[in-house]
Coordinates of C-alpha atoms in Angstrom, one line a residue:
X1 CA 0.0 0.0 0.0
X2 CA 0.9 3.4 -0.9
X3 CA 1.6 6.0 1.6
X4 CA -0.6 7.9 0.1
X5 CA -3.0 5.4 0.1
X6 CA -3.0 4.6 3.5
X7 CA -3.1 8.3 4.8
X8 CA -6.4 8.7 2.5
X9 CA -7.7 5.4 4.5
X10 CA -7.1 7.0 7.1
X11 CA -8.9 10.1 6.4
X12 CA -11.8 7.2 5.5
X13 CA -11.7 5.9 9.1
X14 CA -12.0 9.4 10.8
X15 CA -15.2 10.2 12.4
X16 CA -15.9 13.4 11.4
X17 CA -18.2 14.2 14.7
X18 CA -15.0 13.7 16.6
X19 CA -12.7 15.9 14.5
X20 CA -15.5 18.9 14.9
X21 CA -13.6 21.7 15.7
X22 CA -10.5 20.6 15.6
X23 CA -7.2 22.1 13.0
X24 CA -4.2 20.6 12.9
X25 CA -1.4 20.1 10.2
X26 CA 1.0 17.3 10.7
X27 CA 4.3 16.8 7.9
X28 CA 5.2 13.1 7.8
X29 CA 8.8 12.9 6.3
X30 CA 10.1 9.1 5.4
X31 CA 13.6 10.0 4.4
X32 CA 14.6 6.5 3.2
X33 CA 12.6 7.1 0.2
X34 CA 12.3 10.5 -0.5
X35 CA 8.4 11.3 0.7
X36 CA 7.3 14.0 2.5
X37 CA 3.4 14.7 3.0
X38 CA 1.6 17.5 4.6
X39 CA -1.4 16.1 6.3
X40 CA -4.6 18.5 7.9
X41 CA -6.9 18.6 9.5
X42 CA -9.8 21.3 9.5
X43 CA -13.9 21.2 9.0
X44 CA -14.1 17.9 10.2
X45 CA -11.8 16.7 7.4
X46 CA -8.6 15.2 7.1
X47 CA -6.7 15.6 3.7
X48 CA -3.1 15.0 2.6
X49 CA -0.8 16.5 -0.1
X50 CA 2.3 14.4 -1.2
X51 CA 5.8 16.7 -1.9
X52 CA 4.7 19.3 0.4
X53 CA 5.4 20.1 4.0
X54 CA 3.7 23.1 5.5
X55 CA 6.2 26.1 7.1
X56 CA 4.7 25.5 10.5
X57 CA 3.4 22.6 11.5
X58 CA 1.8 21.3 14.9
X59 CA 3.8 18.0 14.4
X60 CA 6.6 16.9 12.4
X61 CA 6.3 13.1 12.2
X62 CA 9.6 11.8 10.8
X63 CA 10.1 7.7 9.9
X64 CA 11.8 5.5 7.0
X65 CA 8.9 4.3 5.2
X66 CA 10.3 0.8 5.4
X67 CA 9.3 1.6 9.9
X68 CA 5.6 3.2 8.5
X69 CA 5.1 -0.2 6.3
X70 CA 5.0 -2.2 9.8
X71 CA 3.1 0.4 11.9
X72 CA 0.8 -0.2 8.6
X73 CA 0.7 -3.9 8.5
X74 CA 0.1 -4.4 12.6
X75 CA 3.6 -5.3 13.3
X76 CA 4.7 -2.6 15.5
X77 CA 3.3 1.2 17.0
X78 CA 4.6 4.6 16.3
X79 CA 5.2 4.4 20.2
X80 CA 7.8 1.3 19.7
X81 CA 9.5 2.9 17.4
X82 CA 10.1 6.0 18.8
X83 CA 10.9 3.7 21.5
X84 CA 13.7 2.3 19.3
X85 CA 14.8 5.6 17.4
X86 CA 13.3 4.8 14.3
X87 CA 10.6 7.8 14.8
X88 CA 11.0 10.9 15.5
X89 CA 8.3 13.5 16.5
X90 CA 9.4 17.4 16.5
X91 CA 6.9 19.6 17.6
X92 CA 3.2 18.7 19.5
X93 CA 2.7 15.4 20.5
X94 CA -0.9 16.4 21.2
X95 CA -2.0 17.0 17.5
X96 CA -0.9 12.9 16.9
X97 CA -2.9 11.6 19.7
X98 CA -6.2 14.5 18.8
X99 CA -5.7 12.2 15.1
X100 CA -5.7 9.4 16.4
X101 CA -8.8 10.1 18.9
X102 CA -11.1 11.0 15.9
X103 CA -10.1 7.5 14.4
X104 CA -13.1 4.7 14.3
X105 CA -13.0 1.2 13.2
X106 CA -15.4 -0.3 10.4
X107 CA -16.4 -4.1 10.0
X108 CA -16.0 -5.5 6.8
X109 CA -19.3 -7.0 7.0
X110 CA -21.1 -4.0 6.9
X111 CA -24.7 -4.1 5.2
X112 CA -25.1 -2.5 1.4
X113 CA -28.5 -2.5 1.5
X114 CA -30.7 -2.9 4.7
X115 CA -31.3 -6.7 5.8
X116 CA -28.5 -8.1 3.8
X117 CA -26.2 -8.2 6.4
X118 CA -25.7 -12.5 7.4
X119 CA -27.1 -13.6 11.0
X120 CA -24.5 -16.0 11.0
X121 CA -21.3 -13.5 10.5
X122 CA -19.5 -13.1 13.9
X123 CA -18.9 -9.8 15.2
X124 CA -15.7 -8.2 13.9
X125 CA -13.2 -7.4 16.6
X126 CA -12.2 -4.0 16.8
X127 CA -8.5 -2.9 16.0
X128 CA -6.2 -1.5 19.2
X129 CA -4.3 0.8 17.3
X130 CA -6.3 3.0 14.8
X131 CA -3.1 3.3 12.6
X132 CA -2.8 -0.3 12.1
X133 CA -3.9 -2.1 9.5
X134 CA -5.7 -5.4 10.0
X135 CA -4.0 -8.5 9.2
X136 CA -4.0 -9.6 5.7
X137 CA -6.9 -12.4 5.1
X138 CA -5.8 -16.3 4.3
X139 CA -6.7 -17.3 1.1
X140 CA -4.8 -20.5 1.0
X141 CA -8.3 -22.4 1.5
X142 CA -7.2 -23.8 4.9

């Protein structure tokens, strides 16, 4: 998945009732590649421009992509690896966790049209960490 990509689900997942009011403007830097992304937050909206960084941010969020692939995929937190020293954030800390409070989880099995949603589904279980992706599914038919 694209950075990108993944900021843009991100922006998917946020609940825009908990983001009312809020404005904040995070750069996220991954130096190992070359990306830099200015991300925002304002009307209940989060939106991201790659190549750009803004001149005064809340929070500068600095990681090699190859770190942001595993926070991604559910294999480690943006809290281990600042941990570790592989992330690095300059500026307020608050303007991360405010993101990360406006984040909600879907279920897959959500219904397209009323009463089509299965009786027999179980309940998805809802994800820990926000930022995390959930783990790829098994299609090896076992």
């Amino acid at each position: 998945m694209t950075t990108e990509l993944w900021l843009n689900a991100l922006a998917i997942s946020m609940d825009s009732k908990k983001a009312a009011g809020m404005k904040i403007t995070i750069n996220l830097d991954t130096p190992d590649n070359g990306e830099k992304f200015v991300i925002e937050m304002s009307n209940s909206a989060l939106t991201n421009i790659k190549g750009y960084q803004d001149k005064n941010p809340n929070l500068t969020i600095i990681v090699n992509r190859s770190d942001l692939e595993k926070v991604m995929g559910g294999q480690t937190t943006f809290e281990k690896l600042q941990a570790e020293g592989k992330a690095k954030f300059e500026g307020d800390r608050k303007a991360f966790d405010q993101l990360r409070s406006t984040m909600t989880t879907f279920t897959p099995d959500f219904e397209l049209m009323p009463g089509t949603k299965s009786k027999k589904a179980p309940p998805a279980q809802p994800i820990k960490d926000p930022f995390e992706a959930p783990p790829i599914a098994n299609s090896d038919g076992a």
